[in-house]
PDB file of C-alpha atoms in Angstrom:
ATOM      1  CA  UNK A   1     -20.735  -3.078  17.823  1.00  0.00           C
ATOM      2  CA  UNK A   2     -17.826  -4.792  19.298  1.00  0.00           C
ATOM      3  CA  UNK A   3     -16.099  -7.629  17.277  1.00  0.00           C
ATOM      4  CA  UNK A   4     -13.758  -9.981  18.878  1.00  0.00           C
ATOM      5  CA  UNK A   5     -11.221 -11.716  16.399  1.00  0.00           C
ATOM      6  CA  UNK A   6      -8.813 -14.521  17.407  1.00  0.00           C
ATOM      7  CA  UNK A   7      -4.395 -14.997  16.558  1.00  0.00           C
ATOM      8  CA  UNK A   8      -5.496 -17.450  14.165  1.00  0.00           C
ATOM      9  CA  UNK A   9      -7.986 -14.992  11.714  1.00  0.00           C
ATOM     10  CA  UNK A  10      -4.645 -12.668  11.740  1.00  0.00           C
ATOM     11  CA  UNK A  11      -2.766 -15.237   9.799  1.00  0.00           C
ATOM     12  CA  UNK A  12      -5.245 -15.365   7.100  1.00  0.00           C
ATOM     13  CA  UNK A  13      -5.204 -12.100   4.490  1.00  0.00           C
ATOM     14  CA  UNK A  14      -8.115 -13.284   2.606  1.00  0.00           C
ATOM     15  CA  UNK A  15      -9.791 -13.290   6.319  1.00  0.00           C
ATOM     16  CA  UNK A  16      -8.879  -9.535   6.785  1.00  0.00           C
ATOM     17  CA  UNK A  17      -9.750  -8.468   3.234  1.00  0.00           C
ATOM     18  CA  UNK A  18     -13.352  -9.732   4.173  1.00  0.00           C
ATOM     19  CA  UNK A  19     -13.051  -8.744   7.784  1.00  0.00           C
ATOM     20  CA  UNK A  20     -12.437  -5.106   6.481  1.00  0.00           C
ATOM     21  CA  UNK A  21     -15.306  -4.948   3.804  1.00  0.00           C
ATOM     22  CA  UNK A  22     -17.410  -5.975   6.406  1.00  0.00           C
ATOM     23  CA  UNK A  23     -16.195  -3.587   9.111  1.00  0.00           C
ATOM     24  CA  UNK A  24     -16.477  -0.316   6.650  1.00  0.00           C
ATOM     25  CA  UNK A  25     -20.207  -0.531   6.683  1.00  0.00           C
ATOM     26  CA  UNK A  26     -20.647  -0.215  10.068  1.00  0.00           C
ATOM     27  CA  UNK A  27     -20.386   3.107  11.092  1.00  0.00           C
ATOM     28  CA  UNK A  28     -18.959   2.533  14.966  1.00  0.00           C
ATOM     29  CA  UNK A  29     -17.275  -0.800  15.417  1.00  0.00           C
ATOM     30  CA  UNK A  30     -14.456  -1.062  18.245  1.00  0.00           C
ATOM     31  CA  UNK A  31     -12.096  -4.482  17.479  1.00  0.00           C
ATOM     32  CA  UNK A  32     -10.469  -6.388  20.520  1.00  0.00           C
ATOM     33  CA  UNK A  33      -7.878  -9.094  18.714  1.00  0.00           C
ATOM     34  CA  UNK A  34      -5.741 -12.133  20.339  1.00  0.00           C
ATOM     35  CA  UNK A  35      -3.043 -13.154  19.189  1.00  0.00           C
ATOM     36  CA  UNK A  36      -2.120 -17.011  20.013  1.00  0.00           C
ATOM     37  CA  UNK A  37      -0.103 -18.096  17.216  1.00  0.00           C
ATOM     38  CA  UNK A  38       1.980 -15.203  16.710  1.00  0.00           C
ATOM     39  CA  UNK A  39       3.080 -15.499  20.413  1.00  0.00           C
ATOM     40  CA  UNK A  40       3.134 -19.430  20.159  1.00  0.00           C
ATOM     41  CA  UNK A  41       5.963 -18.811  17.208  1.00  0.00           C
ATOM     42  CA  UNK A  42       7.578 -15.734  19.450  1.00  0.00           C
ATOM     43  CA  UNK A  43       7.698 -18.093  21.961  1.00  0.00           C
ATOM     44  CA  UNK A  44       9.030 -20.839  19.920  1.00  0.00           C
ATOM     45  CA  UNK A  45      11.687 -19.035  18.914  1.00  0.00           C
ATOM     46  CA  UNK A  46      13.127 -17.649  22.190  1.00  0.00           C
ATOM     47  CA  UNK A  47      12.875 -21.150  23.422  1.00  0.00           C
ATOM     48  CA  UNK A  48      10.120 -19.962  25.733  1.00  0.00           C
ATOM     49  CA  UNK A  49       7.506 -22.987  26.211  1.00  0.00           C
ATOM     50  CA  UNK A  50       4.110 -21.777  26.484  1.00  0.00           C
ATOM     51  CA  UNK A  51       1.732 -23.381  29.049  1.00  0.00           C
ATOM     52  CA  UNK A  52      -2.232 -23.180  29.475  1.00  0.00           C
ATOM     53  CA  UNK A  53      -4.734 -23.622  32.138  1.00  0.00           C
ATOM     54  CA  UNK A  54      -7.907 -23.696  31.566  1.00  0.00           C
ATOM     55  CA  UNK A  55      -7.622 -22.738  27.992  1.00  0.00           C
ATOM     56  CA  UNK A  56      -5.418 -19.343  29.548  1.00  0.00           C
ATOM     57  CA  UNK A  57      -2.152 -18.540  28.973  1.00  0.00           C
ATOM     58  CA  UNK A  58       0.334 -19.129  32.125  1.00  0.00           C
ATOM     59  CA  UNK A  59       1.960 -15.896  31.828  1.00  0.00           C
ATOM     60  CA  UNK A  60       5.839 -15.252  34.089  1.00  0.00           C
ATOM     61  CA  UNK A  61       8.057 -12.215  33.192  1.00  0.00           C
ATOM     62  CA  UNK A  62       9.329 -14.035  29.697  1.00  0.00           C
ATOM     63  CA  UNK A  63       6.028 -14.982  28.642  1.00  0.00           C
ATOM     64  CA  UNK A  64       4.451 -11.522  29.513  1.00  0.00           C
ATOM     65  CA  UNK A  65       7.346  -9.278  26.951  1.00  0.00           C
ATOM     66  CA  UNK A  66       6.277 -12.052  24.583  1.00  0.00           C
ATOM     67  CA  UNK A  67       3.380 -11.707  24.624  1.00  0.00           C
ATOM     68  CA  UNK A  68       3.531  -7.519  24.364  1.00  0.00           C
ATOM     69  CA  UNK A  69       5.614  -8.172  21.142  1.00  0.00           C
ATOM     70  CA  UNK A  70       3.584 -10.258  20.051  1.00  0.00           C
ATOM     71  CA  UNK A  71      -0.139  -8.737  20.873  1.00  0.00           C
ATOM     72  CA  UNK A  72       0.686  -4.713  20.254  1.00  0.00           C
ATOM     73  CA  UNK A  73       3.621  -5.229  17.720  1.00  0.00           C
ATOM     74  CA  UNK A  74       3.118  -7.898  15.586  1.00  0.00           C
ATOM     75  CA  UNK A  75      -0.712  -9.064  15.685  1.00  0.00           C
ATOM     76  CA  UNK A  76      -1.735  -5.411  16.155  1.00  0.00           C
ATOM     77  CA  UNK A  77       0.032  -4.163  12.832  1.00  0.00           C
ATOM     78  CA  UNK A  78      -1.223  -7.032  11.024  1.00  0.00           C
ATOM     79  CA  UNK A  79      -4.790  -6.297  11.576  1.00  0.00           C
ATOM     80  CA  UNK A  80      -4.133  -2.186  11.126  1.00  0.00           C
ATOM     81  CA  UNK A  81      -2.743  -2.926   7.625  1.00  0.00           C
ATOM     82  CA  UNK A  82      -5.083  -5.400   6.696  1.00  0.00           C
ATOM     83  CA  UNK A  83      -8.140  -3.304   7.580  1.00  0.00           C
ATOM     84  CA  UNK A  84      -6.327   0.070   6.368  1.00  0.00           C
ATOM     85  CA  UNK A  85      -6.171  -1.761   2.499  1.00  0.00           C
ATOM     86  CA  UNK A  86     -10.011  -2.096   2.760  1.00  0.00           C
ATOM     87  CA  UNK A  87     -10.325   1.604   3.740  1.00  0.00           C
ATOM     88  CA  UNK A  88     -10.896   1.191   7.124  1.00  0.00           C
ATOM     89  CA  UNK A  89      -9.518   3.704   9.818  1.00  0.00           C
ATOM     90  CA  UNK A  90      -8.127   1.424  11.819  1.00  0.00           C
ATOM     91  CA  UNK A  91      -6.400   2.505  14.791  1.00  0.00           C
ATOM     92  CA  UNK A  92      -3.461  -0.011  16.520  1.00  0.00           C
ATOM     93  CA  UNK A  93      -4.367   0.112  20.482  1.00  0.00           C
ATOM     94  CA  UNK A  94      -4.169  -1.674  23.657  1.00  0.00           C
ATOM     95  CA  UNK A  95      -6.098  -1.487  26.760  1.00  0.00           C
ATOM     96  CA  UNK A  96      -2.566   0.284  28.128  1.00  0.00           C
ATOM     97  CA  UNK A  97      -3.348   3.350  25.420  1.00  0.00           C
ATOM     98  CA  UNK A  98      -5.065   6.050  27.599  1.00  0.00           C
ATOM     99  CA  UNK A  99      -5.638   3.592  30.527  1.00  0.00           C
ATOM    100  CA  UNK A 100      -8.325   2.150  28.427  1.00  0.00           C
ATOM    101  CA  UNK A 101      -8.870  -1.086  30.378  1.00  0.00           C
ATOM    102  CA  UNK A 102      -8.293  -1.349  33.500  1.00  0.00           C
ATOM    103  CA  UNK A 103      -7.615  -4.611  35.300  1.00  0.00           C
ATOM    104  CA  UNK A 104      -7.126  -6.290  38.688  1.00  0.00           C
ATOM    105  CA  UNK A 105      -4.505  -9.195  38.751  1.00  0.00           C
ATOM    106  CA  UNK A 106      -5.889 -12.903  39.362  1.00  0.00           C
ATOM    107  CA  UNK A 107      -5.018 -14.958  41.986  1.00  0.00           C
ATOM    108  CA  UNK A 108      -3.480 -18.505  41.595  1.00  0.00           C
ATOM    109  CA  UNK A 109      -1.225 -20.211  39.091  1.00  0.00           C
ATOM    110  CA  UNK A 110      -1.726 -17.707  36.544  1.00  0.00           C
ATOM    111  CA  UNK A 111       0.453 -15.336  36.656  1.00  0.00           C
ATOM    112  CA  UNK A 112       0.526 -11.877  35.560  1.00  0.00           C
ATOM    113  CA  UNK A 113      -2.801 -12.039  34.367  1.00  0.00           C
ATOM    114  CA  UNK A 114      -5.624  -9.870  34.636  1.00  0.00           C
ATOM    115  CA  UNK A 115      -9.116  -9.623  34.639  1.00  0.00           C
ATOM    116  CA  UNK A 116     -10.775  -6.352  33.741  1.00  0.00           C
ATOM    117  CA  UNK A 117     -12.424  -4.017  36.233  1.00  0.00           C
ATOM    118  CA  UNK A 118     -13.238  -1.344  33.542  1.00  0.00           C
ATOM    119  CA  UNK A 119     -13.350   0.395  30.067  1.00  0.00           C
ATOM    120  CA  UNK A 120     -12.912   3.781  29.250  1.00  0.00           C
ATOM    121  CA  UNK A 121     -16.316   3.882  27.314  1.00  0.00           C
ATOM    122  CA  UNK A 122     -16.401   7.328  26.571  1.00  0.00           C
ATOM    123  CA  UNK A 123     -12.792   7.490  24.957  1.00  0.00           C
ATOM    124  CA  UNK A 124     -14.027   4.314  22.953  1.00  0.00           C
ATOM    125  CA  UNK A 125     -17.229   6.522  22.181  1.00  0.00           C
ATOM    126  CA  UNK A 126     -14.787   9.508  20.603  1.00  0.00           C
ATOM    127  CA  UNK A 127     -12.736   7.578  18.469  1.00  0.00           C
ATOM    128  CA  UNK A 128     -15.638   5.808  16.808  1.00  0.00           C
ATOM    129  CA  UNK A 129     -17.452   9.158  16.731  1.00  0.00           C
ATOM    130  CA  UNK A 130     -14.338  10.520  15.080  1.00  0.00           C
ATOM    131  CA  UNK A 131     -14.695   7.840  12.286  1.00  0.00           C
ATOM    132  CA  UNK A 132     -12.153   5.952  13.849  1.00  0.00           C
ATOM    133  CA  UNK A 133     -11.753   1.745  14.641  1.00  0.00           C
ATOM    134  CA  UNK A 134     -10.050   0.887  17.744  1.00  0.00           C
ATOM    135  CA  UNK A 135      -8.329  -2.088  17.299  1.00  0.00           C
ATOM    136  CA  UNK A 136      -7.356  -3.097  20.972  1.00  0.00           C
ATOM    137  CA  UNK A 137      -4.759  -5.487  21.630  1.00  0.00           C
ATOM    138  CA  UNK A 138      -5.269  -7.186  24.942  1.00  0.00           C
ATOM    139  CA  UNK A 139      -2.521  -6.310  26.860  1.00  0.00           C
ATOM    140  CA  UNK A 140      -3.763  -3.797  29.919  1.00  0.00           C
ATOM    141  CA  UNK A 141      -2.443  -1.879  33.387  1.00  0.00           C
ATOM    142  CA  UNK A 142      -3.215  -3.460  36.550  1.00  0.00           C
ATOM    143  CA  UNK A 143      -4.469  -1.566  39.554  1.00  0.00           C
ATOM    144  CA  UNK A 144      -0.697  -1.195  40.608  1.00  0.00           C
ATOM    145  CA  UNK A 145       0.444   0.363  37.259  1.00  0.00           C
ATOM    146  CA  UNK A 146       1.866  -3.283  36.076  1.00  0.00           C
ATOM    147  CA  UNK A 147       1.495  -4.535  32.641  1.00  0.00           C
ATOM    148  CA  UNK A 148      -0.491  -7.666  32.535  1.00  0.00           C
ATOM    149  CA  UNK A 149      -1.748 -10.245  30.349  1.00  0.00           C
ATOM    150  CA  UNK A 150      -5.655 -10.595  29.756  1.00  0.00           C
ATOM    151  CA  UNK A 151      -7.661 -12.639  27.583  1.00  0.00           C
ATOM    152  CA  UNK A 152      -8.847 -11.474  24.399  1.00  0.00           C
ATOM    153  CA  UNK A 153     -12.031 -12.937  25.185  1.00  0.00           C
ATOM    154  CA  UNK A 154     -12.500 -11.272  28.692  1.00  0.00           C
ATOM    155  CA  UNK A 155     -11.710  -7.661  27.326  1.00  0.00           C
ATOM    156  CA  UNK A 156     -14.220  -7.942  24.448  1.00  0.00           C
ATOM    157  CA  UNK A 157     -17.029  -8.515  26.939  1.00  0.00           C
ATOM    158  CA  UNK A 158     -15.874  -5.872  29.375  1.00  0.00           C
ATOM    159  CA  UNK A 159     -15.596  -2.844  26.374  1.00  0.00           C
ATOM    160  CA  UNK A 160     -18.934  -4.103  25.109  1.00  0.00           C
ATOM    161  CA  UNK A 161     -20.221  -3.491  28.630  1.00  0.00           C
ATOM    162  CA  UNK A 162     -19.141  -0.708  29.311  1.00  0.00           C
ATOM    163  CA  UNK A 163     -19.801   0.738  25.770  1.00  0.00           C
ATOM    164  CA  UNK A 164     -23.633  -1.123  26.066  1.00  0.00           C
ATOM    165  CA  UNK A 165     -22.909  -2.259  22.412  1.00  0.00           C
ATOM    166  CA  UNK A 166     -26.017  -3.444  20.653  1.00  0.00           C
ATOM    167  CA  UNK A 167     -24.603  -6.040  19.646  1.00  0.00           C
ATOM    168  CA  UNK A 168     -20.855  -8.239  20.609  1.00  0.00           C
ATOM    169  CA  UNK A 169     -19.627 -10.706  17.658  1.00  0.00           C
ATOM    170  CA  UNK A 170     -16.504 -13.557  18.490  1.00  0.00           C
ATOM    171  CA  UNK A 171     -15.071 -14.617  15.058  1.00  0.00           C
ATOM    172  CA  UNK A 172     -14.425 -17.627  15.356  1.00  0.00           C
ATOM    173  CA  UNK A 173     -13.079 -20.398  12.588  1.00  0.00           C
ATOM    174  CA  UNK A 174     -15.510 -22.961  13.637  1.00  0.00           C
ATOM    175  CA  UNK A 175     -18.799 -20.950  12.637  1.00  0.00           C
ATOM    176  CA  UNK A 176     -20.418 -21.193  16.073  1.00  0.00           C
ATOM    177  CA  UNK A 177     -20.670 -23.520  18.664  1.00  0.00           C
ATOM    178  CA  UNK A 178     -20.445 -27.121  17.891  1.00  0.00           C
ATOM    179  CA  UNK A 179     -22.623 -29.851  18.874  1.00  0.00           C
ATOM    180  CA  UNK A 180     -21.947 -32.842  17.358  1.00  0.00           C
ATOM    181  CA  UNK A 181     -19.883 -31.415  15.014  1.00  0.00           C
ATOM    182  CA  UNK A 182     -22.855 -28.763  13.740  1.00  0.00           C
ATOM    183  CA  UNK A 183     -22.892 -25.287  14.747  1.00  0.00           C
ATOM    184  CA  UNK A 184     -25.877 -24.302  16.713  1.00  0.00           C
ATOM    185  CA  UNK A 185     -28.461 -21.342  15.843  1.00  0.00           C
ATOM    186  CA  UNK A 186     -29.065 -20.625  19.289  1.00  0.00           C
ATOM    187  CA  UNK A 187     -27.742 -21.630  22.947  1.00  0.00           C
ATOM    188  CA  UNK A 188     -29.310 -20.693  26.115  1.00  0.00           C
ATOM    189  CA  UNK A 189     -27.421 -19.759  29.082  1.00  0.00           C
ATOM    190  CA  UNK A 190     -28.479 -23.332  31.159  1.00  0.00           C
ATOM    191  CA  UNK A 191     -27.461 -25.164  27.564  1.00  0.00           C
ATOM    192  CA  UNK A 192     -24.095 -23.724  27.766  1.00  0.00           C
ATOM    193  CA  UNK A 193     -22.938 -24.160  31.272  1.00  0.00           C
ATOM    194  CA  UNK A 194     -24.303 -27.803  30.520  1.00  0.00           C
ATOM    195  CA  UNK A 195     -22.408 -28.834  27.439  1.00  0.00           C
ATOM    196  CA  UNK A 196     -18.811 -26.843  29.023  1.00  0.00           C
ATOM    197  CA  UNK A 197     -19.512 -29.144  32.169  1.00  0.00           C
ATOM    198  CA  UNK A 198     -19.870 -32.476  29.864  1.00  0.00           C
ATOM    199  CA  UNK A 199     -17.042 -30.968  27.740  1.00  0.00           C
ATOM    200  CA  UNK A 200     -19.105 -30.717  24.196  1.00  0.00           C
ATOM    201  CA  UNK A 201     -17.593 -27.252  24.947  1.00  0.00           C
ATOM    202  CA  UNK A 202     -13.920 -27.944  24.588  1.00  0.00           C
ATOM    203  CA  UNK A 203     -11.243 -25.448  27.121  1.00  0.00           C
ATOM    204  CA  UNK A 204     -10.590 -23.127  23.496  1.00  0.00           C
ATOM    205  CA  UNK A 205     -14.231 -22.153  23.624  1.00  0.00           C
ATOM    206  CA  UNK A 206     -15.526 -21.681  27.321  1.00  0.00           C
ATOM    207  CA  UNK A 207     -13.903 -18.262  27.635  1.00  0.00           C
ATOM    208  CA  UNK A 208     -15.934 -17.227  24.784  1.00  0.00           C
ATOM    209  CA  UNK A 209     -18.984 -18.659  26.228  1.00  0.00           C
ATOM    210  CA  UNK A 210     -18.331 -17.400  29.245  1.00  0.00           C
ATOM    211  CA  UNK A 211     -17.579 -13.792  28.404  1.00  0.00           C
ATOM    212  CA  UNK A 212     -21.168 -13.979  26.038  1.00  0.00           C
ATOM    213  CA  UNK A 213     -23.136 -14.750  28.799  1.00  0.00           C
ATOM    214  CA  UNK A 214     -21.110 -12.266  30.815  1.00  0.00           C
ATOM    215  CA  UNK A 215     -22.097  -9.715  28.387  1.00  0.00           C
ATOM    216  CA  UNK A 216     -25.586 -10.787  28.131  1.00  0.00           C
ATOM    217  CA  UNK A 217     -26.083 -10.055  32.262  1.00  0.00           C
ATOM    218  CA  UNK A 218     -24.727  -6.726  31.803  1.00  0.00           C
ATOM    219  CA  UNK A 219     -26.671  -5.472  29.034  1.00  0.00           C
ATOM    220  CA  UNK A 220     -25.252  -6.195  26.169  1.00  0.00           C
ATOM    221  CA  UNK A 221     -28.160  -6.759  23.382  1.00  0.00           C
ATOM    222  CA  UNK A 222     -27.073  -9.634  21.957  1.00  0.00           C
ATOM    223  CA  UNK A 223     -23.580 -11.505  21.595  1.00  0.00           C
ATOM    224  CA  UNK A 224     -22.985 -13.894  18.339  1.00  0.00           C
ATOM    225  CA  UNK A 225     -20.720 -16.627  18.245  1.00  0.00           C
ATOM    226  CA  UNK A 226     -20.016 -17.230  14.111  1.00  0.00           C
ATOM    227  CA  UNK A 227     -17.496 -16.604  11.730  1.00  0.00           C
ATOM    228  CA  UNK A 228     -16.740 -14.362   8.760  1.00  0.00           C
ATOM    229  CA  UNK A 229     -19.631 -15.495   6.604  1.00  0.00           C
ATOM    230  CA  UNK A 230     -22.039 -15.481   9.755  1.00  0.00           C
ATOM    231  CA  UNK A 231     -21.008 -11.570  10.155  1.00  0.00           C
ATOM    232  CA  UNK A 232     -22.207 -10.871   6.661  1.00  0.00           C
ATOM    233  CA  UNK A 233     -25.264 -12.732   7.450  1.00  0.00           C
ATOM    234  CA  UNK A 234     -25.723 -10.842  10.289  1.00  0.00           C
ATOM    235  CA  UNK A 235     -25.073  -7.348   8.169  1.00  0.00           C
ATOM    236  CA  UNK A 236     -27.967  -8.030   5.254  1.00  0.00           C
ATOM    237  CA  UNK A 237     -30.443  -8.893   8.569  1.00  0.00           C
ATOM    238  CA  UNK A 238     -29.986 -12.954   8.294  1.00  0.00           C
ATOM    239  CA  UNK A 239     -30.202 -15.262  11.268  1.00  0.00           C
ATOM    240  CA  UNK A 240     -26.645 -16.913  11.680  1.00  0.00           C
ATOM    241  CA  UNK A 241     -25.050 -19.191  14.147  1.00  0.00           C
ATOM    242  CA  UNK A 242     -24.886 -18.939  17.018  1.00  0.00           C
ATOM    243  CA  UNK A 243     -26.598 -16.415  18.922  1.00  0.00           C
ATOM    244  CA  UNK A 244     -25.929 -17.056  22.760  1.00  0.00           C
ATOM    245  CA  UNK A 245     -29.005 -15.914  25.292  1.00  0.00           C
ATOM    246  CA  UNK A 246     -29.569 -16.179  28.481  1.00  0.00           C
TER     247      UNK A 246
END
């Protein structure tokens, strides 16, 4: 299983405490983690204004060591510690570690942002075999050796790819995808590129979306959209929302 937690979660101990009695009852579970508001404050602080597009970060050289700081120091220890007091064997990683994501740099106004290209599946494979968690911070090596950005989002499709998880899970605070202010049970591919073109599916959520129906086409079981309490749901065999399909 590959579970996909956002900055936000990270700010909330009770969230990890119940994040990491969840996680020790799965026996291989690799964790990819943003990490939004800890750069937001990073940011903040060294006067660095962050910009978006298209619910991405705009990432230039300032924004980029931010956003390392931020990702594989700060967000990355936070999640280690909090899963380590629940007994998990966490692991602090990032797609850099071992080349384990590799990643091609997008063109346009992005910046030094990436898109991944590919997972090291089978170094993924040994450290859950090993009774280890990878938690993977996003930041990853481009095909020239550069460090880029990449979203959160992106990466947790990619590693669930490439690892053919039975199953990809995006934490999310909302508890699925909202229509009309009500989280869904289940979306269909055609349902979701229709309510992100009408913009029920606001710019925070399409790159989830996006990367579980990216997921879905190659040959990922099934991807959840939910939140803490849907995970547990989805542990003791209950339907939760929202399961994405194509």
């Amino acid at each position: 299983m590959v579970i996909k937690i956002g900055g936000s979660e990270l700010e909330n101990e009770s969230f990890l405490e119940g994040l990491g009695r969840a996680v020790v009852h799965w026996p291989e579970v690799v964790i990819v983690h943003g990490g939004g508001p800890t750069n937001n404050k990073l940011s903040e602080r060294l006067g660095i204004a962050p910009r978006f597009l298209g619910g991405q970060r705009v990432t230039d050289e300032a924004t980029l060591e931010v956003a390392v700081l931020g990702l594989t120091g700060g967000a990355s220890t936070r999640l280690v510690a909090g899963l380590v007091r629940q007994g998990v064997k966490a692991l602090g990683l990032s797609g850099v570690d071992a080349g384990l994501v590799k990643t091609r740099q997008v063109e346009g106004e992005l910046g030094l942002v990436g898109m991944p290209v590919g997972v090291d599946a089978d170094g993924l494979r040994a450290l859950t075999a090993a009774g280890f968690t990878p938690c993977l911070s996003p930041i990853s090596l481009g095909e020239r050796g550069q460090l880029l950005n990449v979203n959160a989002d992106f990466v947790a499709s990619a590693v669930a790819a490439g690892m053919q998880a039975d199953c990809l899970v995006f934490l999310t605070g909302s508890g699925g995808i909202l229509v009309d202010g009500q989280p869904q049970a289940r979306l269909g591919a055609a349902e979701c590129r229709e309510l992100m073109a009408s913009g029920v599916i606001g710019a925070g959520m399409i790159p989830k979306v996006e990367s579980a129906l990216q997921a879905l086409e190659s040959g990922v079981a099934r991807v959840l959209i939910t939140n803490l309490a849907g995970l547990e749901q989805f542990r003791q065999g209950q339907p939760c929302a929202t399961e994405v399909s194509l």
